[in-house]
Coordinates of N, CA and C and ligand atoms in Angstrom, one line a residue:
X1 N -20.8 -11.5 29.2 CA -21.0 -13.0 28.9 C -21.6 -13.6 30.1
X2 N -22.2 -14.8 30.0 CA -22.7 -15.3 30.9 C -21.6 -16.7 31.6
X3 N -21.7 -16.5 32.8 CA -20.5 -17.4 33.9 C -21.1 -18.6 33.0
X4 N -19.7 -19.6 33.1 CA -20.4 -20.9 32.2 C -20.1 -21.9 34.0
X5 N -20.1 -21.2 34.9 CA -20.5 -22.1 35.9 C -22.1 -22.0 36.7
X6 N -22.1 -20.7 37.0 CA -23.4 -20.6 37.9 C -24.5 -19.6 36.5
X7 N -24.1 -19.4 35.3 CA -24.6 -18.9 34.5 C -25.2 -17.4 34.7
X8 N -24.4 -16.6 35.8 CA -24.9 -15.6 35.7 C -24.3 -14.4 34.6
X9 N -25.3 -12.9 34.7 CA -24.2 -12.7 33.3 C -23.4 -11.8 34.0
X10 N -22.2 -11.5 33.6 CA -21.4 -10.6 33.8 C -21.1 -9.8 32.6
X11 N -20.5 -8.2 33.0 CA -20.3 -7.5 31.7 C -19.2 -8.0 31.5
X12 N -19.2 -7.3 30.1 CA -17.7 -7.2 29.3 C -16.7 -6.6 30.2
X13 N -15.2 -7.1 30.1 CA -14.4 -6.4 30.8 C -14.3 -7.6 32.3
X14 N -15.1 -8.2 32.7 CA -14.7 -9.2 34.0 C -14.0 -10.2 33.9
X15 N -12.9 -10.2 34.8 CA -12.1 -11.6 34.7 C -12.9 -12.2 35.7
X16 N -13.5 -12.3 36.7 CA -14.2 -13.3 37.6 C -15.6 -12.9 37.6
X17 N -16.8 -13.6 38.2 CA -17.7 -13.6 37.9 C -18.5 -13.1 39.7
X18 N -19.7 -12.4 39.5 CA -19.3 -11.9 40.2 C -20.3 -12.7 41.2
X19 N -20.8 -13.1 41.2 CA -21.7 -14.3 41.2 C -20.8 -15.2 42.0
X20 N -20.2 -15.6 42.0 CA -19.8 -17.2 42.2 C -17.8 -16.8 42.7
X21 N -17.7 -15.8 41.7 CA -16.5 -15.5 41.9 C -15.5 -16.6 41.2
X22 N -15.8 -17.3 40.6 CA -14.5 -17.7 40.0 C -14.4 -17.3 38.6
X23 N -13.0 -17.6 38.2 CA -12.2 -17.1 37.0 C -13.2 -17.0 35.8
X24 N -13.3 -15.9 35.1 CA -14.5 -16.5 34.0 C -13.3 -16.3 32.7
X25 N -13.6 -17.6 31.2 CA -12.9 -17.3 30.2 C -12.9 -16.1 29.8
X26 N -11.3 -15.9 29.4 CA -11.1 -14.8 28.3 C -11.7 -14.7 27.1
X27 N -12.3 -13.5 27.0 CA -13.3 -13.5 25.6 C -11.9 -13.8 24.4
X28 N -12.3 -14.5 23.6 CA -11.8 -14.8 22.2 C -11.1 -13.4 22.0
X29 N -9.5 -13.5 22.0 CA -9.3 -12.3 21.3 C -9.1 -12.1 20.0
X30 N -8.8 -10.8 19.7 CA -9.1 -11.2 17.7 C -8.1 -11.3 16.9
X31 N -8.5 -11.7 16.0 CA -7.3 -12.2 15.5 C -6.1 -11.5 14.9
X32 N -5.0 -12.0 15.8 CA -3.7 -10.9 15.5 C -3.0 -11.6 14.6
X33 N -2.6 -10.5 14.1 CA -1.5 -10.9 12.5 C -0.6 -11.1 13.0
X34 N 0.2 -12.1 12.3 CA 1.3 -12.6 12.2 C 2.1 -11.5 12.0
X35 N 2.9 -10.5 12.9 CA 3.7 -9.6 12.5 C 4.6 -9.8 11.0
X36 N 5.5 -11.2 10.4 CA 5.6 -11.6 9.8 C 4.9 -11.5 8.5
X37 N 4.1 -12.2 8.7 CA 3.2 -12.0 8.1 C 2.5 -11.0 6.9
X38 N 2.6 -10.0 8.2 CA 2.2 -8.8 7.9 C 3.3 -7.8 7.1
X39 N 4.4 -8.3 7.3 CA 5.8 -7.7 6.4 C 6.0 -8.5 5.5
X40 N 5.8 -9.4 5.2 CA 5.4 -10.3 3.6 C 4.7 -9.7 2.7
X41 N 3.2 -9.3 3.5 CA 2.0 -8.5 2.6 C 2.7 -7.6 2.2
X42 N 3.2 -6.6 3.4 CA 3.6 -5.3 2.6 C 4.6 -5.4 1.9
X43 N 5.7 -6.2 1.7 CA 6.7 -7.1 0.7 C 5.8 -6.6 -0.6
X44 N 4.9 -7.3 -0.7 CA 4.1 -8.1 -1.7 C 3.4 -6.5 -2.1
X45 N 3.3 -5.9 -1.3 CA 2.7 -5.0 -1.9 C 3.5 -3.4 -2.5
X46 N 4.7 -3.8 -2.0 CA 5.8 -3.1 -2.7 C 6.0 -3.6 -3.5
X47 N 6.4 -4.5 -3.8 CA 6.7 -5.1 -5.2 C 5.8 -5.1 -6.0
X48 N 3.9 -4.9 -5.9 CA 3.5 -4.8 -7.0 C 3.1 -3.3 -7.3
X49 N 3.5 -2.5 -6.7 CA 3.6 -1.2 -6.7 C 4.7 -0.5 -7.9
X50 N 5.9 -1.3 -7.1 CA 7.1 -1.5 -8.0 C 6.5 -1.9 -9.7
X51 N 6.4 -2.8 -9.9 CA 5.9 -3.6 -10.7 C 4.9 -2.5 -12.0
X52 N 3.9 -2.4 -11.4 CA 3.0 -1.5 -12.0 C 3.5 0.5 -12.3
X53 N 4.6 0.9 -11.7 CA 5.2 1.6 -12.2 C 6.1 1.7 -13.3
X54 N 6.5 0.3 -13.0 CA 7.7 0.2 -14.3 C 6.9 -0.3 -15.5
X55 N 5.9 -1.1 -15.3 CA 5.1 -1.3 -16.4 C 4.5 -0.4 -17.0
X56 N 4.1 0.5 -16.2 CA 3.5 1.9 -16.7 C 4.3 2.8 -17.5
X57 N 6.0 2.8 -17.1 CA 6.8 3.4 -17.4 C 7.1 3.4 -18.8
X58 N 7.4 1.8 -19.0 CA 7.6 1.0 -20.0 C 6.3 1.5 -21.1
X59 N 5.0 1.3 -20.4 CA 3.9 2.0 -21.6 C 4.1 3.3 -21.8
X60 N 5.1 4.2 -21.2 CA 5.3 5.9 -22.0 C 4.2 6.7 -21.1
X61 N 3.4 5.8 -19.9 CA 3.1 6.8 -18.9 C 4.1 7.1 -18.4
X62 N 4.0 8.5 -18.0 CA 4.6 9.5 -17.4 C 4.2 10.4 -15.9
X63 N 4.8 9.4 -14.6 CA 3.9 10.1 -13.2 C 4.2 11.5 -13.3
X64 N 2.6 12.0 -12.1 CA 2.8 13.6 -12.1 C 4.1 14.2 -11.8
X65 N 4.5 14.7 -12.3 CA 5.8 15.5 -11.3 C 6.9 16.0 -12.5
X66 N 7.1 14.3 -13.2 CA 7.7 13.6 -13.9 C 8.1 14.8 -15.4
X67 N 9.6 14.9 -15.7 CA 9.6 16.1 -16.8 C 8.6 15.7 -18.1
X68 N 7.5 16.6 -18.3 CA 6.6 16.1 -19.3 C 7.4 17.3 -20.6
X69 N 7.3 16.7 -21.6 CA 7.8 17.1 -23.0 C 7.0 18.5 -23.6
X70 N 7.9 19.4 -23.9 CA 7.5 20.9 -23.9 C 6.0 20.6 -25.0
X71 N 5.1 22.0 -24.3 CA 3.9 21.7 -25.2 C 3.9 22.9 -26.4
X72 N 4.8 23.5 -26.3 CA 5.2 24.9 -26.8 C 4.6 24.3 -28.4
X73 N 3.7 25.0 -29.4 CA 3.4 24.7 -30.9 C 5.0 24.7 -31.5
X74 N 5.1 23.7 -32.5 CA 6.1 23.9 -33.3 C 6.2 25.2 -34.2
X75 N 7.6 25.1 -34.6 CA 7.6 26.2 -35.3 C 8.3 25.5 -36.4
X76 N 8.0 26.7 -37.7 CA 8.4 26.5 -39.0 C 9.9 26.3 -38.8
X77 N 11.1 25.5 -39.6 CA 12.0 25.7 -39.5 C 12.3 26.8 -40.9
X78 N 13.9 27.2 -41.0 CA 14.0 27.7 -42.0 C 14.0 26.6 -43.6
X79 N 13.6 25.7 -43.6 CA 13.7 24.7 -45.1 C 12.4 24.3 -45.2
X80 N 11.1 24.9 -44.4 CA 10.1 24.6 -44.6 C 9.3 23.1 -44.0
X81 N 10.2 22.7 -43.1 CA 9.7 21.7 -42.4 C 9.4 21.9 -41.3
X82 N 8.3 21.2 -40.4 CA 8.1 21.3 -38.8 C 9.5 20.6 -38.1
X83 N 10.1 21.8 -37.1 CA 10.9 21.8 -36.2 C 10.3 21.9 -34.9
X84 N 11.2 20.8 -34.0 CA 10.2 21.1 -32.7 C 11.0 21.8 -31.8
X85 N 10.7 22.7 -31.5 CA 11.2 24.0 -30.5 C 12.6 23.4 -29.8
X86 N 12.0 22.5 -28.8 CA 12.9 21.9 -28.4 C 13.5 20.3 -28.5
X87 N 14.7 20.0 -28.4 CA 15.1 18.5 -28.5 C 14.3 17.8 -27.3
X88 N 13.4 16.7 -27.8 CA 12.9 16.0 -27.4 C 13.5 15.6 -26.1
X89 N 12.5 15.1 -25.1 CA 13.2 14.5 -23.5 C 13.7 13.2 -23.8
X90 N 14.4 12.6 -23.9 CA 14.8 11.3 -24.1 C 14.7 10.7 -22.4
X91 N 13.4 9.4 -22.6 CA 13.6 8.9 -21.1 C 14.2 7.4 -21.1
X92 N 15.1 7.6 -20.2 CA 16.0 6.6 -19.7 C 15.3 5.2 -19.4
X93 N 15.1 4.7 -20.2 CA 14.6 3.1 -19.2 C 15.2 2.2 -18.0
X94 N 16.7 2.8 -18.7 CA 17.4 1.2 -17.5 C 17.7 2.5 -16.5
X95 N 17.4 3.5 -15.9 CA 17.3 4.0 -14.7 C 15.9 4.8 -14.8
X96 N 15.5 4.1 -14.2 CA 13.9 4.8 -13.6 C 14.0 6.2 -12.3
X97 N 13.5 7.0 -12.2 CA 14.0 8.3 -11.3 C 13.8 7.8 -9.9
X98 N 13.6 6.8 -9.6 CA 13.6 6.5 -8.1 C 15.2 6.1 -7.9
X99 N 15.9 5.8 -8.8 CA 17.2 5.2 -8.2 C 18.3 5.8 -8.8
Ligands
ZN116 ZN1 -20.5 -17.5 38.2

């Protein structure tokens, strides 16, 4: 920057100037987050994380991992109707698997 006294320039990095020798301003520092702040956002962004899983959940998506429902083909039962191998997964709504 350039001394805003005797206008010489000085590099980046000098607190005094080398010129003239007195104090030169501190460059603008940048802009620091409100630590606060910054734990609101991520507040905010848990909760729509939150949010969008359980609404997903609610729509009968199913995250990866998540017990997905046997793909095994049905089989004939003995009375001539489709039997499904196994008893269906029943998923729990009022406990979601994070809790
Ligand atoms: Zn100077």
């Amino acid at each position: 920057m350039d001394c805003p006294y005797c206008g010489a320039y000085n590099p980046e990095g000098r607190t005094t100037c080398w010129r003239c020798d007195r104090e030169l301003p501190k460059p603008k520092p940048k802009k620091k987050r409100d630590p606060q702040q910054t734990a609101k956002l991520w507040l905010y962004i848990a909760l729509a994380i939150f949010f969008v899983i359980t609404i997903l959940q609610t729509c009968g998506f199913r995250l990866p991992g998540s017990p997905q429902p046997p793909q095994s083909p049905q089989q004939q039962g003995p009375s001539g109707h489709l039997m499904p191998s196994r008893p269906p997964i029943v998923w729990q709504m009022e406990r979601p698997w994070w809790l």
